[in-house]
Short mmCIF file of C-alpha atoms in Angstrom, two decimals:
data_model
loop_
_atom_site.label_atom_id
_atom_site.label_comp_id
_atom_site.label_asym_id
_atom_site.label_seq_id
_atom_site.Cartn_x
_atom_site.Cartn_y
_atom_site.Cartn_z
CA UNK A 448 0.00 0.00 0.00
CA UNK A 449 1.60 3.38 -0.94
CA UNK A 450 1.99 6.02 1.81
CA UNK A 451 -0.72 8.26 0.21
CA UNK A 452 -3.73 5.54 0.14
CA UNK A 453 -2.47 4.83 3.91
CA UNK A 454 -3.36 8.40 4.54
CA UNK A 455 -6.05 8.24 2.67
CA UNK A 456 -7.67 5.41 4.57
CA UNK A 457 -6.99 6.88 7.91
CA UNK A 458 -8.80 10.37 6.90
CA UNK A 459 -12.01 7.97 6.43
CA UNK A 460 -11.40 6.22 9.92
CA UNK A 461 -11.16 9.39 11.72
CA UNK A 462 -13.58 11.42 9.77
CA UNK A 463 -16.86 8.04 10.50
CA UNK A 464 -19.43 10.18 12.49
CA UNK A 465 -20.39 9.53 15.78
CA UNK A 466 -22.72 7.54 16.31
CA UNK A 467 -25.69 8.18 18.39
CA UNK A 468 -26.42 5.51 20.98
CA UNK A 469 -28.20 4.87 24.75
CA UNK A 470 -26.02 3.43 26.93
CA UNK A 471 -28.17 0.23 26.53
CA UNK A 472 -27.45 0.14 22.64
CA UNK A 473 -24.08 0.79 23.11
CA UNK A 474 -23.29 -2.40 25.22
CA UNK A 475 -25.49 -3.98 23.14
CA UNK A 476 -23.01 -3.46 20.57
CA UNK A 477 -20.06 -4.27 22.13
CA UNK A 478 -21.34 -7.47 23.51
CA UNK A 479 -22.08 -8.19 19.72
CA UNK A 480 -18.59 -7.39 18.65
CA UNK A 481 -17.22 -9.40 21.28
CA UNK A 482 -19.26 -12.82 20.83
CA UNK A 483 -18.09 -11.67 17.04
CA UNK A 484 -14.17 -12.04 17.83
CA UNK A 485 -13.96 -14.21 20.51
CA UNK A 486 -15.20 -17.58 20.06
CA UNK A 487 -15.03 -18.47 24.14
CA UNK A 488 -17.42 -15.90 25.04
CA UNK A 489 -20.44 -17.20 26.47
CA UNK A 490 -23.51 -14.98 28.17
CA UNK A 491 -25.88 -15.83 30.19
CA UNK A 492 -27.74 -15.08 32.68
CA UNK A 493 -31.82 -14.52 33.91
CA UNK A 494 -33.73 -13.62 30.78
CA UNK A 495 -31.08 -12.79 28.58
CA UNK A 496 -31.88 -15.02 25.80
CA UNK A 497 -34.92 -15.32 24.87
CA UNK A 498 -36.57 -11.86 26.12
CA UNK A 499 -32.92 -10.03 25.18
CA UNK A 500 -32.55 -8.70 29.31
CA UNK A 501 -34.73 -6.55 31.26
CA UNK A 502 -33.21 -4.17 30.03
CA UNK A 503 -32.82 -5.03 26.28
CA UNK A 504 -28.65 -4.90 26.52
CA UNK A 505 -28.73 -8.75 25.20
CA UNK A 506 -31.36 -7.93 22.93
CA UNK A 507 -31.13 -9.88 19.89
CA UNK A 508 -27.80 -11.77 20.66
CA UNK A 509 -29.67 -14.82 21.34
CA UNK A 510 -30.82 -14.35 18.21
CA UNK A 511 -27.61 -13.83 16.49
CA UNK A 512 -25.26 -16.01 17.80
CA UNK A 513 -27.10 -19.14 18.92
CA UNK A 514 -28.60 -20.52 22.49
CA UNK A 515 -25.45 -21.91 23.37
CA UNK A 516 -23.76 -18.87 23.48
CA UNK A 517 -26.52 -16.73 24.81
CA UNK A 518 -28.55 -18.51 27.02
CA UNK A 519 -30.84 -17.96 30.05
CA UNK A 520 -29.75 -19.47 33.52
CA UNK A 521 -32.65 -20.39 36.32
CA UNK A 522 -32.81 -17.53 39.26
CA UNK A 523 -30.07 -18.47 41.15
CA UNK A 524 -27.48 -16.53 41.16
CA UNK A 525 -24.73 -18.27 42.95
CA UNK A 526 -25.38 -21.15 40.39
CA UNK A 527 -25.09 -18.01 37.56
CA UNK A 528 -20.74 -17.53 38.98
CA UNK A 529 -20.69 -21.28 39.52
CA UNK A 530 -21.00 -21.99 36.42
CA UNK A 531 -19.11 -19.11 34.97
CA UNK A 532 -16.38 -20.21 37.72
CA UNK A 533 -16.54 -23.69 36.09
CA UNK A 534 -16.82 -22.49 32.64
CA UNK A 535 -13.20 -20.35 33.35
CA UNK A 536 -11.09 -22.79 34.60
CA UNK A 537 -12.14 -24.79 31.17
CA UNK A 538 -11.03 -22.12 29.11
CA UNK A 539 -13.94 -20.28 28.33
CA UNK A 540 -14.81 -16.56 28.62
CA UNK A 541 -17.97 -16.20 30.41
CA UNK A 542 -19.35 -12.82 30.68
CA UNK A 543 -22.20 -13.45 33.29
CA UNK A 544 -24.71 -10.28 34.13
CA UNK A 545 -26.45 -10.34 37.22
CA UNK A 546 -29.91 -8.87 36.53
CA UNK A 547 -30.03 -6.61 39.63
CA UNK A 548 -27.12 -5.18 41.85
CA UNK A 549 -29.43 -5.79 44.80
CA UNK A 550 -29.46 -9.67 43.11
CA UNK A 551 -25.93 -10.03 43.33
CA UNK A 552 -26.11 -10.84 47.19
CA UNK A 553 -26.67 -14.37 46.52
CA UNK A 554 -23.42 -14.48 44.27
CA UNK A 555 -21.00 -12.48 46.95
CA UNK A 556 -19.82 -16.00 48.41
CA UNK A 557 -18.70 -17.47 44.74
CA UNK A 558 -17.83 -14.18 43.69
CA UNK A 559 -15.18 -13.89 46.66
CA UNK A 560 -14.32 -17.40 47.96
CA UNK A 561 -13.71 -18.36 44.47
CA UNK A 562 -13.88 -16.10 41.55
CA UNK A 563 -11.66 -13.21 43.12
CA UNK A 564 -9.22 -15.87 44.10
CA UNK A 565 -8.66 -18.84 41.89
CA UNK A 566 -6.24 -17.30 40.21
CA UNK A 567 -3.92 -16.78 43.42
CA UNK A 568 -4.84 -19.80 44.80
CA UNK A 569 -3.94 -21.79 41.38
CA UNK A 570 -0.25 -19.62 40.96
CA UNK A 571 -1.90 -18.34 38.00
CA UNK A 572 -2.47 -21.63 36.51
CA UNK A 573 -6.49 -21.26 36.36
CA UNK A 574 -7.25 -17.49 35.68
CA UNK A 575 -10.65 -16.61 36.10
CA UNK A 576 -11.45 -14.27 32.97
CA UNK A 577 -14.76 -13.41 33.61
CA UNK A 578 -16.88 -9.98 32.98
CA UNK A 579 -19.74 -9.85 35.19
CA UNK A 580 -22.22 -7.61 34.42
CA UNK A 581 -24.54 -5.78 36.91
CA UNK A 582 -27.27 -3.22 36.44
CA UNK A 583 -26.18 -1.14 39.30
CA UNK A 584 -27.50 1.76 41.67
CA UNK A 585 -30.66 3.90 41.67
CA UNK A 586 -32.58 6.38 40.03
CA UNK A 587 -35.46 4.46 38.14
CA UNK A 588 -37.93 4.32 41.05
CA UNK A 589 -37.44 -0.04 41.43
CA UNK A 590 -38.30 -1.58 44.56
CA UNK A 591 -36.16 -3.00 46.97
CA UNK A 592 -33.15 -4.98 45.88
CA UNK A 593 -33.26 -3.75 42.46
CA UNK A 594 -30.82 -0.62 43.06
CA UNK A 595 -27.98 -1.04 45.45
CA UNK A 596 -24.27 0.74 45.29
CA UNK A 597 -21.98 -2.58 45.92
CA UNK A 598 -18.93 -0.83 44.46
CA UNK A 599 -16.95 -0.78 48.15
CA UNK A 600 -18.10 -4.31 48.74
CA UNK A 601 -16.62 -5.33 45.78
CA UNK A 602 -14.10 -2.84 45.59
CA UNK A 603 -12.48 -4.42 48.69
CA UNK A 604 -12.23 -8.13 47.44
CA UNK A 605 -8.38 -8.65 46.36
CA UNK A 606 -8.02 -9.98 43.09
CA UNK A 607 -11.15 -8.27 41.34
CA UNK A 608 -11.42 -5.01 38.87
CA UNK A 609 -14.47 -2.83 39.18
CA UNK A 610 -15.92 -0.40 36.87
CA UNK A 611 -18.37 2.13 35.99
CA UNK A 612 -18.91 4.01 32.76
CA UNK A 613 -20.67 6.96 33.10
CA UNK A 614 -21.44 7.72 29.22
CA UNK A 615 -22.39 5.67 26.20
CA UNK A 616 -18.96 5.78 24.86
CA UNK A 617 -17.37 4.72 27.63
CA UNK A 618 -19.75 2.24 28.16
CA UNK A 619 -18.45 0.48 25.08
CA UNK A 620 -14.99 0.97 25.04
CA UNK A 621 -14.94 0.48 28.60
CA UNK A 622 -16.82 -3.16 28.31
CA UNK A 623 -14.49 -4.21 25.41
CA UNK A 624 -11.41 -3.55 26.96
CA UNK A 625 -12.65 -5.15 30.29
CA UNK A 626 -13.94 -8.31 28.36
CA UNK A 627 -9.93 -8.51 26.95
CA UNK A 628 -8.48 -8.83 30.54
CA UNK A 629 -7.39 -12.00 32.19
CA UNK A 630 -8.90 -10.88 35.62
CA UNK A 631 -12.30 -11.17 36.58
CA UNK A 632 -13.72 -7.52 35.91
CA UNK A 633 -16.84 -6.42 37.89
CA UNK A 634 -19.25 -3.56 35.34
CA UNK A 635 -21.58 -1.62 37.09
CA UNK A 636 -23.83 -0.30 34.35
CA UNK A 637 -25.66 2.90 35.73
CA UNK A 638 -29.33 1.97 35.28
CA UNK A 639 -30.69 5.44 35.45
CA UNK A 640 -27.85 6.31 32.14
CA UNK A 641 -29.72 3.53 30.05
CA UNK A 642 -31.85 5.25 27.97
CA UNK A 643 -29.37 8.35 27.37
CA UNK A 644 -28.70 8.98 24.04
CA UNK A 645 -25.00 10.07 23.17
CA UNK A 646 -21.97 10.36 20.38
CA UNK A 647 -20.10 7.11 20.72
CA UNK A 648 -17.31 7.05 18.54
CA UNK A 649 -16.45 3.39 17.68
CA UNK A 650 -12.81 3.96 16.70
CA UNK A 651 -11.74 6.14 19.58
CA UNK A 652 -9.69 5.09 22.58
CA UNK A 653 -8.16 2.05 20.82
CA UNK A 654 -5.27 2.99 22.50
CA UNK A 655 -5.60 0.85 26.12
CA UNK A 656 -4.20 3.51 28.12
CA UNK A 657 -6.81 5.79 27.74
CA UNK A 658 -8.93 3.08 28.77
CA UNK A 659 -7.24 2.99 32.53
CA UNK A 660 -7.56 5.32 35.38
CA UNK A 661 -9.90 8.41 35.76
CA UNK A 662 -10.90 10.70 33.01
CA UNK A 663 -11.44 14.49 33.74
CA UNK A 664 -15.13 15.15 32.41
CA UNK A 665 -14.97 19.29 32.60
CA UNK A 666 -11.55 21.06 33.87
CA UNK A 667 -12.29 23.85 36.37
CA UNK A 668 -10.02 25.02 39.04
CA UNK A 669 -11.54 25.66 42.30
CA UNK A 670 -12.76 22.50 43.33
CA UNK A 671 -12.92 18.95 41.75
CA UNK A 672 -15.65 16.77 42.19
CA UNK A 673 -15.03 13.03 42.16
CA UNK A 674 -17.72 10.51 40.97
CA UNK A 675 -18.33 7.56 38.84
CA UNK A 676 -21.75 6.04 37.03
CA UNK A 677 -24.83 7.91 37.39
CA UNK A 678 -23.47 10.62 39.64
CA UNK A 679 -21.02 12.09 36.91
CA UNK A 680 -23.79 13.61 35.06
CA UNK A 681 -25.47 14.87 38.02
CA UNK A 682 -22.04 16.28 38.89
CA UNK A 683 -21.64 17.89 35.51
CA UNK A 684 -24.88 19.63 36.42
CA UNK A 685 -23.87 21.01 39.55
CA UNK A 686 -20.51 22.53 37.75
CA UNK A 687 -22.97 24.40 35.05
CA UNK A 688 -24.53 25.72 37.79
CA UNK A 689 -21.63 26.26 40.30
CA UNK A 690 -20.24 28.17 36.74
CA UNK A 691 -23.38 30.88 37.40
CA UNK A 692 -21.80 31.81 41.11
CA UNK A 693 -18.14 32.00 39.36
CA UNK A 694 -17.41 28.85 41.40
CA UNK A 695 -15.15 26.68 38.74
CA UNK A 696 -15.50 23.22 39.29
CA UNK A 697 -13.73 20.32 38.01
CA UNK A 698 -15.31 16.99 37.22
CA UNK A 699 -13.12 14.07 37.63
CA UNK A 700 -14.80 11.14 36.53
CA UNK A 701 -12.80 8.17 38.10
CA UNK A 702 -14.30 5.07 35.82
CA UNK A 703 -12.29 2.34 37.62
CA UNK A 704 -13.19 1.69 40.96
CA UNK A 705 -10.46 -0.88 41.89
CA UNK A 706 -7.77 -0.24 40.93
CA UNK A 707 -8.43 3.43 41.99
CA UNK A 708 -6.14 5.84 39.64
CA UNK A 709 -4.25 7.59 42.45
CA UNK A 710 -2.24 9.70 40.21
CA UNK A 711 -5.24 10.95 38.02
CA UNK A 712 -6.81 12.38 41.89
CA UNK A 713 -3.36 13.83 42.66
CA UNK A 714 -2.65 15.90 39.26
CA UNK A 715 -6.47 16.94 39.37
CA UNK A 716 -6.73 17.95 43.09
CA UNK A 717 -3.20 19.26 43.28
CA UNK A 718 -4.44 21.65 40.84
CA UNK A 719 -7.84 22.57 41.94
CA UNK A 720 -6.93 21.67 45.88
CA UNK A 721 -10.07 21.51 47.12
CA UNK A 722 -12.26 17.90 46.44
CA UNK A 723 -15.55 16.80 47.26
CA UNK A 724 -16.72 12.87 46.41
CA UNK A 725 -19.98 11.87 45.60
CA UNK A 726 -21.60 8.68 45.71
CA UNK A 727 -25.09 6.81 46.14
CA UNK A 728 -23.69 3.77 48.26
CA UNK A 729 -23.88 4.49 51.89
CA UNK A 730 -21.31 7.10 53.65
CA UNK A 731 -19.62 4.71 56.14
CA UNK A 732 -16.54 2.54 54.48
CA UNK A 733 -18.57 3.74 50.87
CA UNK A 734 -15.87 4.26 48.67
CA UNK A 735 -15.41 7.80 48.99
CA UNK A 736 -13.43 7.46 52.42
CA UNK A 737 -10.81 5.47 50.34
CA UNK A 738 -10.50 8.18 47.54
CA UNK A 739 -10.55 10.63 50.68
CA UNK A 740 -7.24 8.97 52.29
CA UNK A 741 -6.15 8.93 49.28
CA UNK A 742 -6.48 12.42 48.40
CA UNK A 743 -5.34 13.30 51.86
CA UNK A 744 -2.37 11.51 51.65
CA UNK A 745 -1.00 12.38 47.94
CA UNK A 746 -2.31 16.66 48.58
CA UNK A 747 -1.78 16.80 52.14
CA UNK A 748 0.27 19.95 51.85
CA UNK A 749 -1.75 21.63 48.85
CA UNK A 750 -4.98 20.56 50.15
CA UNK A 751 -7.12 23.86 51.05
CA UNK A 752 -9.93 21.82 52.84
CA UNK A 753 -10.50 18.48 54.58
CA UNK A 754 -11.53 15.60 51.74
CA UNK A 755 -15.90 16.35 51.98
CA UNK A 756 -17.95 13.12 50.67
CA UNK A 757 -21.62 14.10 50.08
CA UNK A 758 -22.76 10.09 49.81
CA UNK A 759 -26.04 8.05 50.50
CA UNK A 760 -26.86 7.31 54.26
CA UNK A 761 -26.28 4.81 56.15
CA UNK A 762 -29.60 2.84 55.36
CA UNK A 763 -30.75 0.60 53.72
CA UNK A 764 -30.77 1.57 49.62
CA UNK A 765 -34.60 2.67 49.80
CA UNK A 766 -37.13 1.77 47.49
CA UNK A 767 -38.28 4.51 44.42
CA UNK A 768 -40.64 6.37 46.18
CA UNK A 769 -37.72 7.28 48.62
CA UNK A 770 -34.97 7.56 46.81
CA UNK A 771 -34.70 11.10 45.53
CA UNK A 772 -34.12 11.55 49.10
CA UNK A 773 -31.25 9.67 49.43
CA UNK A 774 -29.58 9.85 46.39
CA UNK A 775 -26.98 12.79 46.30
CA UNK A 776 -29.03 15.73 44.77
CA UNK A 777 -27.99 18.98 43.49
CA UNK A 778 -28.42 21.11 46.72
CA UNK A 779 -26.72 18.33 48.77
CA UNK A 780 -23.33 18.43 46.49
CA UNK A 781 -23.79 22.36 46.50
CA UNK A 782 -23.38 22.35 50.03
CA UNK A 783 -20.05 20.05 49.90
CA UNK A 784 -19.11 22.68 47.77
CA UNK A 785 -19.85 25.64 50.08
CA UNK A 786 -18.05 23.65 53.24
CA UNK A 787 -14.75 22.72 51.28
CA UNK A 788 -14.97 26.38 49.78
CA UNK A 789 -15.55 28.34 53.14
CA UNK A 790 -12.66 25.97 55.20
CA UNK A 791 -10.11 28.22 56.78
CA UNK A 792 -7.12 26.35 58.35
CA UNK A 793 -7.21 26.96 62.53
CA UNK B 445 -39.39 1.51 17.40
CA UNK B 446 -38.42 -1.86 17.86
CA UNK B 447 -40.46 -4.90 17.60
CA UNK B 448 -40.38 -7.76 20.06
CA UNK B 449 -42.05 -11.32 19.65
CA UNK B 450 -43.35 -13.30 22.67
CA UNK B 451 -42.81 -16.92 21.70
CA UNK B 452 -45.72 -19.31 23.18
CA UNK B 453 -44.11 -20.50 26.85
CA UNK B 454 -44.13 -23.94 27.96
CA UNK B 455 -47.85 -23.91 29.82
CA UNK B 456 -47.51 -27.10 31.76
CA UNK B 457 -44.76 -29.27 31.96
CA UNK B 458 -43.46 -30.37 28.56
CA UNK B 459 -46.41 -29.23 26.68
CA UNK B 460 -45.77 -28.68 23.02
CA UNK B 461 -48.30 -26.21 21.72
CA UNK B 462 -51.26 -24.18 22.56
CA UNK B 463 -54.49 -24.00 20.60
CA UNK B 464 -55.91 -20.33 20.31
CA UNK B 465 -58.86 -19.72 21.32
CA UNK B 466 -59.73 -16.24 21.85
CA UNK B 467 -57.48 -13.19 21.31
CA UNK B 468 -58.03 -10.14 23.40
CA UNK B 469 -56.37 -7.61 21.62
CA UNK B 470 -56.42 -6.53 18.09
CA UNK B 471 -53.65 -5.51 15.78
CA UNK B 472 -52.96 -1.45 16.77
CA UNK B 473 -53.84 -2.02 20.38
CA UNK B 474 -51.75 -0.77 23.26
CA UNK B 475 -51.32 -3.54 25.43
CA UNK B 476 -49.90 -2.66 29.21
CA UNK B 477 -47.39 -4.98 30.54
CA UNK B 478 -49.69 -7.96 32.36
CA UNK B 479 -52.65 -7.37 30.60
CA UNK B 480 -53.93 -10.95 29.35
CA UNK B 481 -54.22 -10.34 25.69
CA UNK B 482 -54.97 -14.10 24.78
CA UNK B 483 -57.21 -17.11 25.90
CA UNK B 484 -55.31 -20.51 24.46
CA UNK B 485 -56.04 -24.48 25.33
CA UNK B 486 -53.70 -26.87 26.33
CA UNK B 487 -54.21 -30.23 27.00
CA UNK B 488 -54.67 -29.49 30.36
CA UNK B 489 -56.51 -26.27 31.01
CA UNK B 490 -57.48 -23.13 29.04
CA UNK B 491 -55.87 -19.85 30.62
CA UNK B 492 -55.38 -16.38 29.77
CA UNK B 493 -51.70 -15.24 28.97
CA UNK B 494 -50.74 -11.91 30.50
CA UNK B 495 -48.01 -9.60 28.38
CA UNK B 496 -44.75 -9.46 29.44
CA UNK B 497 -44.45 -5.96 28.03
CA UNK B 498 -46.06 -2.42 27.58
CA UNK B 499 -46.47 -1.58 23.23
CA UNK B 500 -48.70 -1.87 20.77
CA UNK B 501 -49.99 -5.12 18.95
CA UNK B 502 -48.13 -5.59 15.61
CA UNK B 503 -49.06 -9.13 14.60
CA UNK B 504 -51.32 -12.05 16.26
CA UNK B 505 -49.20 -15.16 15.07
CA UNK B 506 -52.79 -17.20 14.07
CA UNK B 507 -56.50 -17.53 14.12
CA UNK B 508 -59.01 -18.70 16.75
CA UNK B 509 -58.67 -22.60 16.96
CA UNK B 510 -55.27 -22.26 15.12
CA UNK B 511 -52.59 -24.83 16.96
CA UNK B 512 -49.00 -22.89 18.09
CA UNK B 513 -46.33 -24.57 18.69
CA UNK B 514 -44.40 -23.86 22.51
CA UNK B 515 -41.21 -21.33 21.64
CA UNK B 516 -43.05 -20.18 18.34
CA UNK B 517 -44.35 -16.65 17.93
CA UNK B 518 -47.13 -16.19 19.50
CA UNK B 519 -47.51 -12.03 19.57
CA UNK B 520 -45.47 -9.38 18.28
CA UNK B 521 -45.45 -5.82 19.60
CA UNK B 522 -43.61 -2.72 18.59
CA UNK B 523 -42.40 -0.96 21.80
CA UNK B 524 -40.79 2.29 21.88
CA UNK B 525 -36.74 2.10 22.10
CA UNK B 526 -36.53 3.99 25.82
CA UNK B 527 -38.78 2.08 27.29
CA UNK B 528 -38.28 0.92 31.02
CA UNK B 529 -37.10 -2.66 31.73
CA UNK B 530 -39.41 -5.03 33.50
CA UNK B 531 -38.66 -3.12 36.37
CA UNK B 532 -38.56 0.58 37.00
CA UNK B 533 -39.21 3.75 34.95
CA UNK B 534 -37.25 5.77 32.72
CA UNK B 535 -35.72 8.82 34.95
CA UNK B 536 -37.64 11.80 33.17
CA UNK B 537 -35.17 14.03 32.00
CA UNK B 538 -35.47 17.53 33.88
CA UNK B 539 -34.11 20.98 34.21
CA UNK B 540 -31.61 21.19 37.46
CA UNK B 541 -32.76 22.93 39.87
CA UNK B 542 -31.04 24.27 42.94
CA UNK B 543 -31.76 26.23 45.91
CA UNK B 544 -28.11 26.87 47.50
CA UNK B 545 -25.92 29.02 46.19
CA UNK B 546 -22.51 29.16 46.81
CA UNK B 547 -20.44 32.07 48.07
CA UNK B 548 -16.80 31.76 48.80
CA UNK B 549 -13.69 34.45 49.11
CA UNK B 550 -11.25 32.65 47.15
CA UNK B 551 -7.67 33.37 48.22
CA UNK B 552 -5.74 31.99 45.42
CA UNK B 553 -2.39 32.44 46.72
#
């Protein structure tokens, strides 16, 4: 190929529009494209076969690539990471979803006696690549134990990776690059960003680095707020609005909850110097008091304000009729603002 | 739009097809999600089949006294494409509102 058509061919690469896709679609997609390429992938799970999920992400992959790839398991969960245990340590790629974080409960005990740890326990002989994929947190109005915030439970297990995208796009780059890791990879898909429609670029981010750690989702300089799933957006809201009282506030979104990218909350709050971390899982040991000793210790001489966490409480994740109440609102991360702003050392 | 089929389920225990005998709905009806929209016979008991979903009634996969076969269309509905899971609603999208403002000195030094 001469150097010209090379260039040539990478002009129409770069210049494909963006696509338009709900976060739903877009893992749709990438589920496709990775049953496509990878002959060991397997999914399964409660109702996503034949009715394509609950929430239509398997929709049509049933369809597509066969009942023995996408099949429906009975409503058990623990039997759902059995078998994708099982199905590991013979070489396949399972990529599980458990319909409901709240569902998930069940699971915990294969999840951590065995999935997090096979691989240790085997000295890497029997590597547990497995993407498990959970509808996770609140903000659709479900009853009880279908939104929970399990990201510090899981967070804290040795040996597994957790994720949220917050955004379409990262939703599929995110689950593709997850799905190509040896380790078992926990994705917590933001229920209440299904339906929102947004540019995903399908040849972006090929590079894995940019895949890893945090991404900053607006640059200000007076404050950053940290988040992850369905909090970034409401974050990005509170920085238009912070914007109106000349407040400039940074939103770092950190995407990977384990590992945590402790150099991506050092350049961002050694900058800014002030952070504030939001999250719907409850406030004690939620994940925000790791990010806050983290933050403490990496800015402890630049940092203008103690770490504030404006989180859930520490109840039970209430049903919908409740829940506006207890998920972080705009008034509540406001006034995390205000305090970190208005701190005056002694 | 998309469209989604509901296959005839298993009714008993390895029953192999259904015979129709009274639909409920018409084509262009909006259904909402367990609303029995057919009466069908097995061999062991007539019963009316609630929908699994919320759209509107595309095709009715045969006539009264017409014989479907278990994991064959039965129904197929066109549903919009943001429509809530089984579970839950679609957050509404909505203007932010806020009733704190913030007020800080800054001293940027």
């Amino acid at each position: 190929m001469s150097e010209s058509t090379k260039s040539a061919t990478l002009e129409i690469v770069r210049e494909t529009p963006l696509l338009q896709l709900s976060m739903q679609q877009a893992i749709n997609r990438a589920l496709g494209e990775i049953l496509d390429t990878d002959d060991r992938a397997l999914i399964f799970g409660e109702d996503v076969g034949l009715l394509g999920g609950v929430f239509r992400v398997t929709d049509g992959l049933q369809q597509r690539f066969g009942a023995n790839r996408v099949f429906d398991t009975p409503l058990a969960e623990s039997g759902i990471l059995g078998t994708a245990i099982g199905l590991a340590m013979a070489g396949f790629h399972p990529i599980p979803e458990v319909q409901f974080d709240g569902f998930a409960y069940p699971a915990v005990n294969q999840i951590i006696t065995q999935l997090a740890r096979m691989n240790y326990r085997s000295r890497g002989t029997l590597p547990m690549q497995v993407t498990l994929r959970v509808p996770s947190f609140g903000g659709i109005r479900a009853p009880e134990h279908h939104g929970e915030s399990l990201e510090s439970l899981f967070a804290h297990v040795p040996g597994l990776k957790v994720v949220s995208p917050a955004n379409p796009q990262q939703a599929y780059h995110l689950l593709k690059h997850a799905a190509s890791m040896p380790d078992p990879v926990i994705f917590m898909e933001p229920k209440a960003r299904y339906w929102n429609k947004a540019g995903v670029d399908l040849a972006a981010d090929e590079d894995i680095a940019s895949l890893e750690g945090s991404v900053i989702a607006r640059p200000g300089k007076h404050a950053t707020l940290i988040a992850w799933g369905a909090m970034v957006s409401r974050c990005l809201q509170v920085a238009e609005l912070a914007a109106e009282d000349g407040i400039e506030l940074e939103v770092l979104d950190l995407r990977w909850l384990k590992p945590i990218d402790e150099a991506g909350l050092a350049a961002s709050i050694s900058r800014t110097r002030r952070a504030v971390v939001v999250h719907e899982g409850p406030h004690t040991i939620g994940l925000g008091a790791e990010v806050a000793a983290l933050v403490s210790q990496s800015c402890f001489d630049t940092l203008r304000a103690p770490v504030e966490r404006v989180t859930g409480f520490d109840v039970p994740y209430p049903s919908g009729d409740l829940e506006d109440e207890y998920i972080p609102n705009i008034d509540r991360i406001l006034f995390g603002v205000q305090r970190v702003l208005e701190y005056r050392r002694g | 739009m998309a469209e989604v089929s509901f296959p005839l389920p298993d009714l008993g225990e390895g029953l192999l097809e259904a015979t129709v005998l009274e639909w409920l709905v018409k084509v262009g009806d909006q259904v909402e999600r367990n609303q029995p929209f057919v009466e069908v016979e097995t061999t062991k008991s007539s019963v009316e089949l609630p929908s699994p979903i919320s759209g509107t009634v595309l095709t009715l996969h045969g006539e009264p006294g017409d014989v479907v076969l278990v994991d064959t269309p039965l129904i197929t509905f066109t549903v919009a494409d943001d429509s809530a899971g089984i579970v839950g609603t679609v957050p509404a999208e909505v203007a932010p509102k806020r009733r704190v403002r913030l007020s800080a000195v800054l001293d940027e030094d």
